[in-house]
mmCIF file of C-alpha atoms in Angstrom:
data_model
loop_
_atom_site.group_PDB
_atom_site.id
_atom_site.type_symbol
_atom_site.label_atom_id
_atom_site.label_comp_id
_atom_site.label_asym_id
_atom_site.label_seq_id
_atom_site.Cartn_x
_atom_site.Cartn_y
_atom_site.Cartn_z
ATOM 1 C CA MET A 1 -123.363 76.808 18.353
ATOM 2 C CA ASN A 2 -124.684 79.715 16.362
ATOM 3 C CA PRO A 3 -124.281 82.922 18.408
ATOM 4 C CA VAL A 4 -126.028 86.174 17.562
ATOM 5 C CA VAL A 5 -126.564 89.550 19.185
ATOM 6 C CA GLY A 6 -129.949 91.219 18.739
ATOM 7 C CA ILE A 7 -129.694 95.002 18.861
ATOM 8 C CA ASP A 8 -132.648 97.334 19.310
ATOM 9 C CA VAL A 9 -131.318 100.612 17.929
ATOM 10 C CA ALA A 10 -132.401 104.013 19.195
ATOM 11 C CA LYS A 11 -131.069 107.544 18.897
ATOM 12 C CA GLY A 12 -127.565 107.598 20.363
ATOM 13 C CA GLU A 13 -127.777 104.309 22.242
ATOM 14 C CA SER A 14 -129.009 100.771 21.816
ATOM 15 C CA GLN A 15 -130.170 97.792 23.834
ATOM 16 C CA ALA A 16 -128.612 94.409 23.073
ATOM 17 C CA GLN A 17 -129.075 90.770 24.003
ATOM 18 C CA ILE A 18 -126.579 88.061 23.142
ATOM 19 C CA PHE A 19 -127.624 84.487 22.358
ATOM 20 C CA LEU A 20 -125.229 81.536 22.260
ATOM 21 C CA ASP A 21 -127.770 79.469 20.362
ATOM 22 C CA ARG A 22 -131.536 79.189 19.978
ATOM 23 C CA ASN A 23 -133.187 79.777 23.400
ATOM 24 C CA LYS A 24 -129.773 80.119 25.114
ATOM 25 C CA LEU A 25 -129.199 83.652 26.379
ATOM 26 C CA TYR A 26 -125.642 84.727 27.131
ATOM 27 C CA GLY A 27 -125.928 86.856 30.237
ATOM 28 C CA LYS A 28 -128.329 89.750 30.659
ATOM 29 C CA GLY A 29 -129.251 92.381 28.130
ATOM 30 C CA PHE A 30 -127.228 95.591 28.172
ATOM 31 C CA ARG A 31 -127.220 99.145 26.854
ATOM 32 C CA PHE A 32 -124.420 100.811 24.964
ATOM 33 C CA SER A 33 -124.050 104.187 23.297
ATOM 34 C CA HIS A 34 -122.916 104.684 19.719
ATOM 35 C CA THR A 35 -119.494 105.994 20.710
ATOM 36 C CA ILE A 36 -116.136 104.512 19.771
ATOM 37 C CA THR A 37 -115.509 103.600 23.414
ATOM 38 C CA ASP A 38 -118.767 101.690 23.822
ATOM 39 C CA LEU A 39 -118.516 100.001 20.431
ATOM 40 C CA GLU A 40 -115.035 98.762 21.349
ATOM 41 C CA TRP A 41 -116.487 97.523 24.649
ATOM 42 C CA LEU A 42 -119.147 95.670 22.623
ATOM 43 C CA HIS A 43 -116.387 94.201 20.468
ATOM 44 C CA GLY A 44 -114.757 92.870 23.643
ATOM 45 C CA ARG A 45 -118.040 91.244 24.712
ATOM 46 C CA LEU A 46 -118.430 89.639 21.294
ATOM 47 C CA LYS A 47 -114.848 88.346 21.459
ATOM 48 C CA GLU A 48 -115.782 86.635 24.767
ATOM 49 C CA VAL A 49 -118.778 85.037 23.049
ATOM 50 C CA GLU A 50 -116.565 83.875 20.197
ATOM 51 C CA LYS A 51 -114.126 82.340 22.685
ATOM 52 C CA ASP A 52 -116.897 80.597 24.659
ATOM 53 C CA SER A 53 -118.857 79.321 21.642
ATOM 54 C CA GLY A 54 -116.082 78.722 19.140
ATOM 55 C CA CYS A 55 -118.011 80.779 16.544
ATOM 56 C CA ARG A 56 -118.019 84.436 15.617
ATOM 57 C CA PRO A 57 -121.406 85.944 16.504
ATOM 58 C CA ALA A 58 -123.645 87.570 13.920
ATOM 59 C CA ILE A 59 -125.418 90.888 14.518
ATOM 60 C CA ILE A 60 -129.107 91.449 13.767
ATOM 61 C CA LEU A 61 -130.865 94.824 13.980
ATOM 62 C CA GLU A 62 -133.659 96.870 12.422
ATOM 63 C CA ALA A 63 -133.067 99.651 9.956
ATOM 64 C CA THR A 64 -133.925 102.821 11.891
ATOM 65 C CA GLY A 65 -133.568 105.769 9.578
ATOM 66 C CA HIS A 66 -129.968 106.783 10.103
ATOM 67 C CA TYR A 67 -129.581 105.833 13.784
ATOM 68 C CA HIS A 68 -128.295 102.350 12.950
ATOM 69 C CA LEU A 69 -125.541 103.586 10.621
ATOM 70 C CA PRO A 70 -122.755 103.943 13.249
ATOM 71 C CA ILE A 71 -123.290 100.313 14.280
ATOM 72 C CA VAL A 72 -123.367 99.148 10.662
ATOM 73 C CA GLU A 73 -120.154 101.016 9.871
ATOM 74 C CA TRP A 74 -118.442 99.592 12.958
ATOM 75 C CA ALA A 75 -119.660 96.017 12.251
ATOM 76 C CA GLU A 76 -118.412 96.210 8.654
ATOM 77 C CA GLU A 77 -115.016 97.415 9.862
ATOM 78 C CA LYS A 78 -114.813 94.467 12.301
ATOM 79 C CA ASN A 79 -116.074 91.999 9.631
ATOM 80 C CA TYR A 80 -119.132 90.782 11.517
ATOM 81 C CA ASP A 81 -121.954 89.072 9.639
ATOM 82 C CA LEU A 82 -124.693 91.665 9.746
ATOM 83 C CA TYR A 83 -128.425 91.302 9.206
ATOM 84 C CA ILE A 84 -130.439 94.494 8.811
ATOM 85 C CA LEU A 85 -134.182 93.946 8.890
ATOM 86 C CA ASN A 86 -136.947 95.993 7.445
ATOM 87 C CA PRO A 87 -138.790 97.465 10.469
ATOM 88 C CA LEU A 88 -142.138 96.247 9.117
ATOM 89 C CA LEU A 89 -140.873 92.660 9.059
ATOM 90 C CA ALA A 90 -139.557 92.931 12.611
ATOM 91 C CA GLN A 91 -142.822 94.514 13.782
ATOM 92 C CA ARG A 92 -144.873 91.728 12.222
ATOM 93 C CA ALA A 93 -142.751 89.115 14.009
ATOM 94 C CA LYS A 94 -143.288 90.860 17.368
ATOM 95 C CA LYS A 95 -147.057 90.710 16.882
ATOM 96 C CA THR A 96 -146.967 86.901 17.007
ATOM 97 C CA HIS A 97 -146.619 87.086 20.794
ATOM 98 C CA LEU A 98 -149.799 87.077 22.857
ATOM 99 C CA ARG A 99 -148.917 89.979 25.107
ATOM 100 C CA LYS A 100 -148.336 93.414 23.690
ATOM 101 C CA VAL A 101 -145.379 94.500 25.795
ATOM 102 C CA LYS A 102 -142.993 97.077 24.330
ATOM 103 C CA THR A 103 -139.581 97.427 25.912
ATOM 104 C CA ASP A 104 -136.186 97.835 24.343
ATOM 105 C CA LYS A 105 -134.948 94.743 26.191
ATOM 106 C CA LEU A 106 -137.736 92.603 24.778
ATOM 107 C CA ASP A 107 -137.221 94.038 21.293
ATOM 108 C CA ALA A 108 -133.557 92.987 21.388
ATOM 109 C CA VAL A 109 -134.611 89.492 22.495
ATOM 110 C CA HIS A 110 -137.236 89.300 19.733
ATOM 111 C CA LEU A 111 -134.639 90.206 17.118
ATOM 112 C CA GLY A 112 -132.326 87.464 18.376
ATOM 113 C CA GLU A 113 -135.170 84.935 18.325
ATOM 114 C CA LEU A 114 -136.142 86.019 14.821
ATOM 115 C CA TYR A 115 -132.607 85.268 13.638
ATOM 116 C CA TYR A 116 -133.136 81.599 14.509
ATOM 117 C CA LYS A 117 -136.669 81.390 13.065
ATOM 118 C CA GLU A 118 -136.112 82.925 9.639
ATOM 119 C CA GLU A 119 -133.442 82.740 6.974
ATOM 120 C CA PHE A 120 -132.196 86.199 6.120
ATOM 121 C CA GLU A 121 -129.664 87.333 3.586
ATOM 122 C CA PRO A 122 -126.596 88.958 5.144
ATOM 123 C CA TYR A 123 -126.222 92.676 4.600
ATOM 124 C CA GLN A 124 -124.046 93.554 1.626
ATOM 125 C CA LYS A 125 -122.020 96.726 1.858
ATOM 126 C CA GLN A 126 -123.114 99.225 -0.760
ATOM 127 C CA GLU A 127 -120.523 100.533 -3.140
ATOM 128 C CA THR A 128 -119.612 104.192 -2.692
ATOM 129 C CA HIS A 129 -120.758 105.242 -6.162
ATOM 130 C CA TRP A 130 -124.279 103.941 -5.430
ATOM 131 C CA LEU A 131 -124.417 105.946 -2.227
ATOM 132 C CA HIS A 132 -123.458 109.126 -4.107
ATOM 133 C CA LEU A 133 -126.345 108.581 -6.529
ATOM 134 C CA ARG A 134 -128.764 108.884 -3.625
ATOM 135 C CA LEU A 135 -127.489 112.355 -2.693
#
C-alpha cells in the first residue's frame, strides 16, 4: 500500500481526504483547523492509517501563500514525506475532469489522486540562512 492524505488548505482550516492506495479512500473527508490540538488529532488519524496499511502516509497539498506554513512546519516536525505543489499545476490537473465542480472536499480528493498519477519530488526543508535572505 501507498497511503497519502490530500489536503486542500485554506485560511485557518483545511479539508483533507486520506487514501490507502490508488482509488481506495480511507473513510470520509474531514476538516481540521491549523491549531496544535487539531494537528495532533490529525497525527492520530495518520497513525491509524500507518497501523492499518503498514506504511507511513505522505502528505500532499498546494502552496497557498502563507496559509499552508503551519501544516508544513508540523509535518516536518513529525517527519512526514511532504509534497507541496505549485497551485498552477494542481489547477491544471483539476481541469482534466469533465465537470467543473469546485468544493474543498473534491479538491482534497483531486490532490490525493494527483499523487498517484504524477511523480513529484518530496519537499526539502529550506535552510534558515536562505529564509533570512528573503526578508
